[in-house]
Amino acid sequence: MYTTQQFSLHTHTIGFDGRNSAAEMVRQAKDMGWHSLGISNHFIVHPAIKSSRMYKYAAAGGYANIYSESFDEAINKFLPHYNELRDLRDSTHFNLYIGMEVDFFNDPLWRRGFDRAIKILKPDYVIGSAHFVWHDNNLCNSHDIKNMDQSTRNLVLEKYWKNVQGAAQRGLFNWLAHLDLMKKVGLGREDMWQDIERETVSIIASSGSAIEINTGLYKPNLYEPYPSERILNMVSRTNIPVLLSDDAHSVNQLGRHFDEASELLEIYFIKNILTAHGAVNRR
Ligand SMILES: [Zn+2]
Ligand SMILES: [Zn+2]
């Protein structure tokens, strides 16, 4: 029997796209008897981000602050945020880890900016993700991809998986977030995607990367985490390290569906399970 994980390192707070302050998140974690918490707000930097289709929705929804056109812009947002988190860690005597959820772009200029940002900001850990695919001179998110015609959609979905593979190969991240993210809009469910999923899992394994089981999806019509059981079955044949992430955007989402996700670890016989300390110290 596994004991259900007593921490989360994938969370978001107010000022980015979360709904509670870091202090409120820590208080809730303590109330739940947890020993650790990590805050990992979005670090999304791309020169074309503000001209993407999704940006106006982000602005209208009040969370445009998670997107930056330049690394300087993102660094200037994160410096005061990290100072606040470090003060909170000192004043609460709690294992508060300071992280970021980074959108990976397979581009040397992006890489140079990212390396510079890490040197300046010194996060405890970085989560790698791919919310966007660069296609036809546009940054496309899952909704944009869903609206494409089928052959374009398949092409872009393939690019998505190549981005995930690139993120694993670069070895920049403590672990990779929500592997099959595009299923949130119903994409990539068909059997034809198994080959690229298998290829991706094998690249993750050989590059020594880790993954999360992200419990942020579980919806009545799609009651499962990222990644799917199809992928977890592939993961179970490797020794890829795994941890649970709630991707909490508010205090009431901390630890959501961790019991169900723990059952999956058991069912798929996944044995290489990361502790909070182990996950933070992987990079
Ligand atoms: Zn994410
Ligand atoms: Zn997230």
mmCIF file of C-alpha atoms and ligand atoms in Angstrom:
data_model
loop_
_atom_site.group_PDB
_atom_site.id
_atom_site.type_symbol
_atom_site.label_atom_id
_atom_site.label_comp_id
_atom_site.label_asym_id
_atom_site.label_seq_id
_atom_site.Cartn_x
_atom_site.Cartn_y
_atom_site.Cartn_z
ATOM 1 C CA MET A 1 0.000 0.000 0.000
ATOM 2 C CA TYR A 2 1.197 3.452 -0.856
ATOM 3 C CA THR A 3 0.548 6.270 1.547
ATOM 4 C CA THR A 4 -1.018 9.175 -0.256
ATOM 5 C CA GLN A 5 1.486 11.884 -1.076
ATOM 6 C CA GLN A 6 1.560 14.616 1.580
ATOM 7 C CA PHE A 7 2.826 17.497 -0.492
ATOM 8 C CA SER A 8 2.411 19.237 -3.816
ATOM 9 C CA LEU A 9 5.058 21.067 -5.793
ATOM 10 C CA HIS A 10 2.865 22.130 -8.705
ATOM 11 C CA THR A 11 0.688 25.036 -7.555
ATOM 12 C CA HIS A 12 -0.231 28.542 -8.689
ATOM 13 C CA THR A 13 -0.968 31.698 -6.707
ATOM 14 C CA ILE A 14 -2.634 35.077 -7.006
ATOM 15 C CA GLY A 15 -0.869 37.651 -9.164
ATOM 16 C CA PHE A 16 -0.373 34.931 -11.770
ATOM 17 C CA ASP A 17 -3.347 32.692 -12.551
ATOM 18 C CA GLY A 18 -4.048 31.310 -9.090
ATOM 19 C CA ARG A 19 -6.821 32.474 -6.768
ATOM 20 C CA ASN A 20 -5.097 32.420 -3.347
ATOM 21 C CA SER A 21 -1.942 33.934 -1.909
ATOM 22 C CA ALA A 22 1.111 31.839 -1.134
ATOM 23 C CA ALA A 23 0.467 32.467 2.590
ATOM 24 C CA GLU A 24 -3.055 31.038 2.230
ATOM 25 C CA MET A 25 -1.703 28.025 0.333
ATOM 26 C CA VAL A 26 0.872 27.357 3.080
ATOM 27 C CA ARG A 27 -1.781 27.678 5.797
ATOM 28 C CA GLN A 28 -3.990 25.161 3.998
ATOM 29 C CA ALA A 29 -1.076 22.761 3.468
ATOM 30 C CA LYS A 30 -0.283 22.932 7.190
ATOM 31 C CA ASP A 31 -3.962 22.398 8.087
ATOM 32 C CA MET A 32 -3.931 19.269 5.920
ATOM 33 C CA GLY A 33 -0.934 17.975 7.857
ATOM 34 C CA TRP A 34 1.429 18.299 4.918
ATOM 35 C CA HIS A 35 5.149 18.690 5.478
ATOM 36 C CA SER A 36 6.026 20.575 2.265
ATOM 37 C CA LEU A 37 4.608 22.765 -0.449
ATOM 38 C CA GLY A 38 6.046 24.205 -3.624
ATOM 39 C CA ILE A 39 4.783 27.248 -5.521
ATOM 40 C CA SER A 40 5.356 27.027 -9.283
ATOM 41 C CA ASN A 41 3.819 29.930 -11.144
ATOM 42 C CA HIS A 42 3.919 30.079 -14.928
ATOM 43 C CA PHE A 43 7.123 31.278 -16.544
ATOM 44 C CA ILE A 44 6.070 31.671 -20.184
ATOM 45 C CA VAL A 45 8.358 33.738 -22.398
ATOM 46 C CA HIS A 46 8.013 34.104 -26.142
ATOM 47 C CA PRO A 47 8.370 37.241 -28.329
ATOM 48 C CA ALA A 48 5.068 36.407 -30.101
ATOM 49 C CA ILE A 49 3.050 35.556 -26.995
ATOM 50 C CA LYS A 50 1.063 38.802 -26.910
ATOM 51 C CA SER A 51 0.055 38.531 -30.547
ATOM 52 C CA SER A 52 -1.222 34.969 -30.134
ATOM 53 C CA ARG A 53 -4.967 34.314 -30.406
ATOM 54 C CA MET A 54 -5.266 33.263 -26.799
ATOM 55 C CA TYR A 55 -3.725 36.429 -25.357
ATOM 56 C CA LYS A 56 -6.858 38.575 -25.563
ATOM 57 C CA TYR A 57 -8.782 35.938 -23.602
ATOM 58 C CA ALA A 58 -6.041 35.925 -20.989
ATOM 59 C CA ALA A 59 -6.218 39.718 -20.758
ATOM 60 C CA ALA A 60 -10.023 39.633 -20.456
ATOM 61 C CA GLY A 61 -9.796 36.862 -17.860
ATOM 62 C CA GLY A 62 -7.274 38.843 -15.802
ATOM 63 C CA TYR A 63 -4.368 36.388 -16.012
ATOM 64 C CA ALA A 64 -2.279 37.962 -18.786
ATOM 65 C CA ASN A 65 0.495 38.466 -16.235
ATOM 66 C CA ILE A 66 1.647 34.858 -16.766
ATOM 67 C CA TYR A 67 2.820 35.735 -20.292
ATOM 68 C CA SER A 68 5.979 37.701 -21.049
ATOM 69 C CA GLU A 69 7.454 38.858 -24.343
ATOM 70 C CA SER A 70 11.006 38.913 -23.034
ATOM 71 C CA PHE A 71 13.049 37.272 -20.322
ATOM 72 C CA ASP A 72 13.652 40.679 -18.720
ATOM 73 C CA GLU A 73 9.900 41.141 -18.392
ATOM 74 C CA ALA A 74 9.493 37.705 -16.790
ATOM 75 C CA ILE A 75 12.502 38.154 -14.492
ATOM 76 C CA ASN A 76 11.092 41.481 -13.292
ATOM 77 C CA LYS A 77 7.823 39.769 -12.375
ATOM 78 C CA PHE A 78 9.508 36.873 -10.616
ATOM 79 C CA LEU A 79 12.080 38.812 -8.538
ATOM 80 C CA PRO A 80 9.505 40.415 -6.190
ATOM 81 C CA HIS A 81 7.429 37.217 -6.215
ATOM 82 C CA TYR A 82 10.417 35.128 -5.123
ATOM 83 C CA ASN A 83 11.390 37.682 -2.449
ATOM 84 C CA GLU A 84 7.895 37.363 -1.031
ATOM 85 C CA LEU A 85 8.105 33.551 -1.076
ATOM 86 C CA ARG A 86 11.507 33.583 0.650
ATOM 87 C CA ASP A 87 10.178 35.915 3.358
ATOM 88 C CA LEU A 88 7.183 33.617 3.799
ATOM 89 C CA ARG A 89 9.447 30.585 4.088
ATOM 90 C CA ASP A 90 11.504 32.324 6.787
ATOM 91 C CA SER A 91 8.483 33.496 8.760
ATOM 92 C CA THR A 92 6.473 30.250 8.652
ATOM 93 C CA HIS A 93 9.268 27.731 9.341
ATOM 94 C CA PHE A 94 7.695 25.475 6.743
ATOM 95 C CA ASN A 95 9.267 23.526 3.863
ATOM 96 C CA LEU A 96 8.234 25.985 1.204
ATOM 97 C CA TYR A 97 9.955 25.297 -2.088
ATOM 98 C CA ILE A 98 10.235 27.993 -4.707
ATOM 99 C CA GLY A 99 9.642 26.770 -8.226
ATOM 100 C CA MET A 100 8.304 27.687 -11.634
ATOM 101 C CA GLU A 101 6.338 25.977 -14.390
ATOM 102 C CA VAL A 102 8.289 26.799 -17.516
ATOM 103 C CA ASP A 103 7.041 26.599 -21.085
ATOM 104 C CA PHE A 104 9.802 24.982 -23.122
ATOM 105 C CA PHE A 105 10.523 26.359 -26.590
ATOM 106 C CA ASN A 106 12.960 24.471 -28.765
ATOM 107 C CA ASP A 107 15.006 27.479 -29.795
ATOM 108 C CA PRO A 108 18.609 28.515 -28.975
ATOM 109 C CA LEU A 109 17.611 32.107 -28.162
ATOM 110 C CA TRP A 110 14.974 30.878 -25.744
ATOM 111 C CA ARG A 111 17.566 28.615 -24.162
ATOM 112 C CA ARG A 112 20.028 31.432 -23.672
ATOM 113 C CA GLY A 113 17.384 33.607 -21.997
ATOM 114 C CA PHE A 114 16.225 30.727 -19.840
ATOM 115 C CA ASP A 115 19.741 29.997 -18.586
ATOM 116 C CA ARG A 116 20.169 33.670 -17.712
ATOM 117 C CA ALA A 117 16.838 33.761 -15.857
ATOM 118 C CA ILE A 118 17.757 30.679 -13.802
ATOM 119 C CA LYS A 119 21.069 32.244 -12.768
ATOM 120 C CA ILE A 120 19.294 35.393 -11.604
ATOM 121 C CA LEU A 121 16.178 33.900 -10.014
ATOM 122 C CA LYS A 122 17.715 30.698 -8.547
ATOM 123 C CA PRO A 123 14.505 28.671 -8.254
ATOM 124 C CA ASP A 124 14.616 25.509 -6.129
ATOM 125 C CA TYR A 125 13.134 23.544 -9.043
ATOM 126 C CA VAL A 126 11.653 23.967 -12.524
ATOM 127 C CA ILE A 127 8.771 22.040 -14.077
ATOM 128 C CA GLY A 128 8.851 21.662 -17.855
ATOM 129 C CA SER A 129 5.651 22.054 -19.837
ATOM 130 C CA ALA A 130 4.432 22.706 -23.372
ATOM 131 C CA HIS A 131 1.168 24.649 -23.458
ATOM 132 C CA PHE A 132 1.901 26.069 -26.923
ATOM 133 C CA VAL A 133 2.930 24.870 -30.343
ATOM 134 C CA TRP A 134 4.558 27.230 -32.844
ATOM 135 C CA HIS A 135 2.791 26.683 -36.140
ATOM 136 C CA ASP A 136 2.214 28.868 -39.212
ATOM 137 C CA ASN A 137 3.853 31.870 -37.504
ATOM 138 C CA ASN A 138 1.493 31.598 -34.553
ATOM 139 C CA LEU A 139 1.686 30.341 -31.019
ATOM 140 C CA CYS A 140 -1.207 27.912 -30.795
ATOM 141 C CA ASN A 141 -2.747 26.604 -27.602
ATOM 142 C CA SER A 142 -4.958 23.535 -27.275
ATOM 143 C CA HIS A 143 -8.107 25.425 -28.274
ATOM 144 C CA ASP A 144 -6.468 26.826 -31.404
ATOM 145 C CA ILE A 145 -5.339 23.329 -32.340
ATOM 146 C CA LYS A 146 -8.784 21.880 -31.753
ATOM 147 C CA ASN A 147 -10.202 24.380 -34.250
ATOM 148 C CA MET A 148 -7.846 23.383 -37.076
ATOM 149 C CA ASP A 149 -8.815 21.043 -39.901
ATOM 150 C CA GLN A 150 -7.940 17.452 -39.241
ATOM 151 C CA SER A 151 -4.731 17.132 -41.238
ATOM 152 C CA THR A 152 -3.287 20.380 -39.804
ATOM 153 C CA ARG A 153 -4.387 19.320 -36.359
ATOM 154 C CA ASN A 154 -2.542 16.022 -36.657
ATOM 155 C CA LEU A 155 0.575 17.780 -37.867
ATOM 156 C CA VAL A 156 0.484 20.256 -34.971
ATOM 157 C CA LEU A 157 -0.231 17.525 -32.444
ATOM 158 C CA GLU A 158 2.841 15.718 -33.684
ATOM 159 C CA LYS A 159 4.817 18.938 -33.174
ATOM 160 C CA TYR A 160 3.431 19.064 -29.640
ATOM 161 C CA TRP A 161 4.867 15.635 -28.858
ATOM 162 C CA LYS A 162 8.207 16.619 -30.429
ATOM 163 C CA ASN A 163 8.309 19.607 -28.052
ATOM 164 C CA VAL A 164 7.737 17.307 -25.092
ATOM 165 C CA GLN A 165 10.523 15.060 -26.363
ATOM 166 C CA GLY A 166 12.820 18.089 -26.778
ATOM 167 C CA ALA A 167 12.043 19.199 -23.227
ATOM 168 C CA ALA A 168 13.038 15.760 -21.944
ATOM 169 C CA GLN A 169 16.216 15.608 -24.027
ATOM 170 C CA ARG A 170 17.496 19.003 -22.879
ATOM 171 C CA GLY A 171 17.514 17.853 -19.250
ATOM 172 C CA LEU A 172 16.564 21.317 -18.002
ATOM 173 C CA PHE A 173 13.635 20.321 -15.830
ATOM 174 C CA ASN A 174 13.105 18.507 -12.544
ATOM 175 C CA TRP A 175 10.150 16.809 -14.166
ATOM 176 C CA LEU A 176 7.702 17.199 -17.039
ATOM 177 C CA ALA A 177 4.121 18.343 -16.477
ATOM 178 C CA HIS A 178 0.848 16.903 -17.850
ATOM 179 C CA LEU A 179 2.332 14.861 -20.739
ATOM 180 C CA ASP A 180 -0.846 14.440 -22.776
ATOM 181 C CA LEU A 181 -2.134 17.962 -22.108
ATOM 182 C CA MET A 182 -3.916 18.187 -25.449
ATOM 183 C CA LYS A 183 -6.521 15.667 -24.352
ATOM 184 C CA LYS A 184 -8.122 18.434 -22.285
ATOM 185 C CA VAL A 185 -9.795 19.462 -25.544
ATOM 186 C CA GLY A 186 -10.215 15.848 -26.658
ATOM 187 C CA LEU A 187 -7.109 15.672 -28.847
ATOM 188 C CA GLY A 188 -4.728 12.726 -29.187
ATOM 189 C CA ARG A 189 -7.078 10.062 -27.835
ATOM 190 C CA GLU A 190 -7.039 7.817 -30.907
ATOM 191 C CA ASP A 191 -4.933 4.651 -31.145
ATOM 192 C CA MET A 192 -2.765 6.262 -33.840
ATOM 193 C CA TRP A 193 -1.075 8.373 -31.134
ATOM 194 C CA GLN A 194 0.254 5.379 -29.220
ATOM 195 C CA ASP A 195 3.432 5.179 -31.281
ATOM 196 C CA ILE A 196 4.539 8.728 -30.565
ATOM 197 C CA GLU A 197 3.502 8.331 -26.927
ATOM 198 C CA ARG A 198 5.671 5.220 -26.672
ATOM 199 C CA GLU A 199 8.553 6.998 -28.396
ATOM 200 C CA THR A 200 8.160 9.916 -25.954
ATOM 201 C CA VAL A 201 8.116 7.657 -22.899
ATOM 202 C CA SER A 202 11.254 5.936 -24.097
ATOM 203 C CA ILE A 203 13.018 9.290 -24.647
ATOM 204 C CA ILE A 204 11.950 10.424 -21.163
ATOM 205 C CA ALA A 205 13.337 7.200 -19.702
ATOM 206 C CA SER A 206 16.656 7.340 -21.559
ATOM 207 C CA SER A 207 17.163 11.049 -20.815
ATOM 208 C CA GLY A 208 16.659 10.439 -17.093
ATOM 209 C CA SER A 209 13.683 12.788 -16.887
ATOM 210 C CA ALA A 210 10.810 12.424 -14.429
ATOM 211 C CA ILE A 211 7.078 12.994 -14.869
ATOM 212 C CA GLU A 212 4.061 13.924 -12.790
ATOM 213 C CA ILE A 213 0.634 12.425 -12.554
ATOM 214 C CA ASN A 214 -1.351 15.636 -12.761
ATOM 215 C CA THR A 215 -4.739 15.401 -11.034
ATOM 216 C CA GLY A 216 -5.992 18.726 -12.331
ATOM 217 C CA LEU A 217 -8.101 17.212 -15.077
ATOM 218 C CA TYR A 218 -10.598 14.781 -13.458
ATOM 219 C CA LYS A 219 -13.825 16.082 -14.951
ATOM 220 C CA PRO A 220 -17.171 14.258 -15.019
ATOM 221 C CA ASN A 221 -16.822 13.596 -18.766
ATOM 222 C CA LEU A 222 -13.115 12.691 -18.596
ATOM 223 C CA TYR A 223 -12.441 11.279 -15.151
ATOM 224 C CA GLU A 224 -8.700 10.699 -15.335
ATOM 225 C CA PRO A 225 -5.387 12.448 -14.742
ATOM 226 C CA TYR A 226 -2.601 13.390 -17.135
ATOM 227 C CA PRO A 227 -1.148 11.181 -18.420
ATOM 228 C CA SER A 228 -3.725 8.603 -19.470
ATOM 229 C CA GLU A 229 -3.646 5.011 -18.271
ATOM 230 C CA ARG A 230 -2.435 4.105 -21.762
ATOM 231 C CA ILE A 231 0.736 6.115 -21.090
ATOM 232 C CA LEU A 232 1.010 5.004 -17.449
ATOM 233 C CA ASN A 233 1.067 1.447 -18.722
ATOM 234 C CA MET A 234 4.095 2.365 -20.865
ATOM 235 C CA VAL A 235 5.687 4.205 -17.917
ATOM 236 C CA SER A 236 5.291 1.147 -15.706
ATOM 237 C CA ARG A 237 7.729 -0.788 -17.918
ATOM 238 C CA THR A 238 10.425 1.836 -17.320
ATOM 239 C CA ASN A 239 12.001 3.225 -14.192
ATOM 240 C CA ILE A 240 10.854 6.803 -14.849
ATOM 241 C CA PRO A 241 10.497 8.653 -11.516
ATOM 242 C CA VAL A 242 6.939 9.849 -10.840
ATOM 243 C CA LEU A 243 5.297 12.266 -8.418
ATOM 244 C CA LEU A 244 1.730 13.475 -7.944
ATOM 245 C CA SER A 245 0.804 17.070 -8.808
ATOM 246 C CA ASP A 246 -2.542 18.708 -8.071
ATOM 247 C CA ASP A 247 -1.817 21.795 -10.207
ATOM 248 C CA ALA A 248 -3.780 23.674 -7.521
ATOM 249 C CA HIS A 249 -4.929 27.144 -8.502
ATOM 250 C CA SER A 250 -6.684 27.631 -5.134
ATOM 251 C CA VAL A 251 -6.486 26.292 -1.570
ATOM 252 C CA ASN A 252 -9.399 23.890 -2.057
ATOM 253 C CA GLN A 253 -7.582 22.199 -4.958
ATOM 254 C CA LEU A 254 -4.556 21.160 -2.879
ATOM 255 C CA GLY A 255 -4.283 17.373 -2.894
ATOM 256 C CA ARG A 256 -7.304 16.942 -5.175
ATOM 257 C CA HIS A 257 -7.794 13.361 -6.364
ATOM 258 C CA PHE A 258 -4.502 12.214 -4.821
ATOM 259 C CA ASP A 259 -6.249 9.067 -3.511
ATOM 260 C CA GLU A 260 -7.352 8.032 -7.016
ATOM 261 C CA ALA A 261 -3.925 8.822 -8.469
ATOM 262 C CA SER A 262 -2.245 6.731 -5.753
ATOM 263 C CA GLU A 263 -4.420 3.816 -6.774
ATOM 264 C CA LEU A 264 -3.128 4.188 -10.327
ATOM 265 C CA LEU A 265 0.467 4.014 -9.058
ATOM 266 C CA GLU A 266 -0.457 0.749 -7.413
ATOM 267 C CA ILE A 267 -2.432 -0.675 -10.349
ATOM 268 C CA TYR A 268 0.349 0.115 -12.827
ATOM 269 C CA PHE A 269 3.022 -1.065 -10.425
ATOM 270 C CA ILE A 270 4.915 2.225 -10.579
ATOM 271 C CA LYS A 271 7.640 1.974 -7.973
ATOM 272 C CA ASN A 272 10.002 4.891 -8.560
ATOM 273 C CA ILE A 273 8.085 7.509 -6.594
ATOM 274 C CA LEU A 274 9.685 10.828 -5.786
ATOM 275 C CA THR A 275 9.668 12.479 -2.380
ATOM 276 C CA ALA A 276 9.439 16.282 -2.238
ATOM 277 C CA HIS A 277 13.116 16.453 -1.391
ATOM 278 C CA GLY A 278 13.952 13.995 -4.172
ATOM 279 C CA ALA A 279 11.947 15.935 -6.759
ATOM 280 C CA VAL A 280 13.531 19.265 -5.828
ATOM 281 C CA ASN A 281 17.047 17.853 -5.840
ATOM 282 C CA ARG A 282 16.927 16.158 -9.235
ATOM 283 C CA ARG A 283 18.279 18.984 -11.321
HETATM 284 ZN ZN ZN B 1 0.452 23.539 -16.983
HETATM 285 ZN ZN ZN B 2 0.296 24.333 -13.710
#
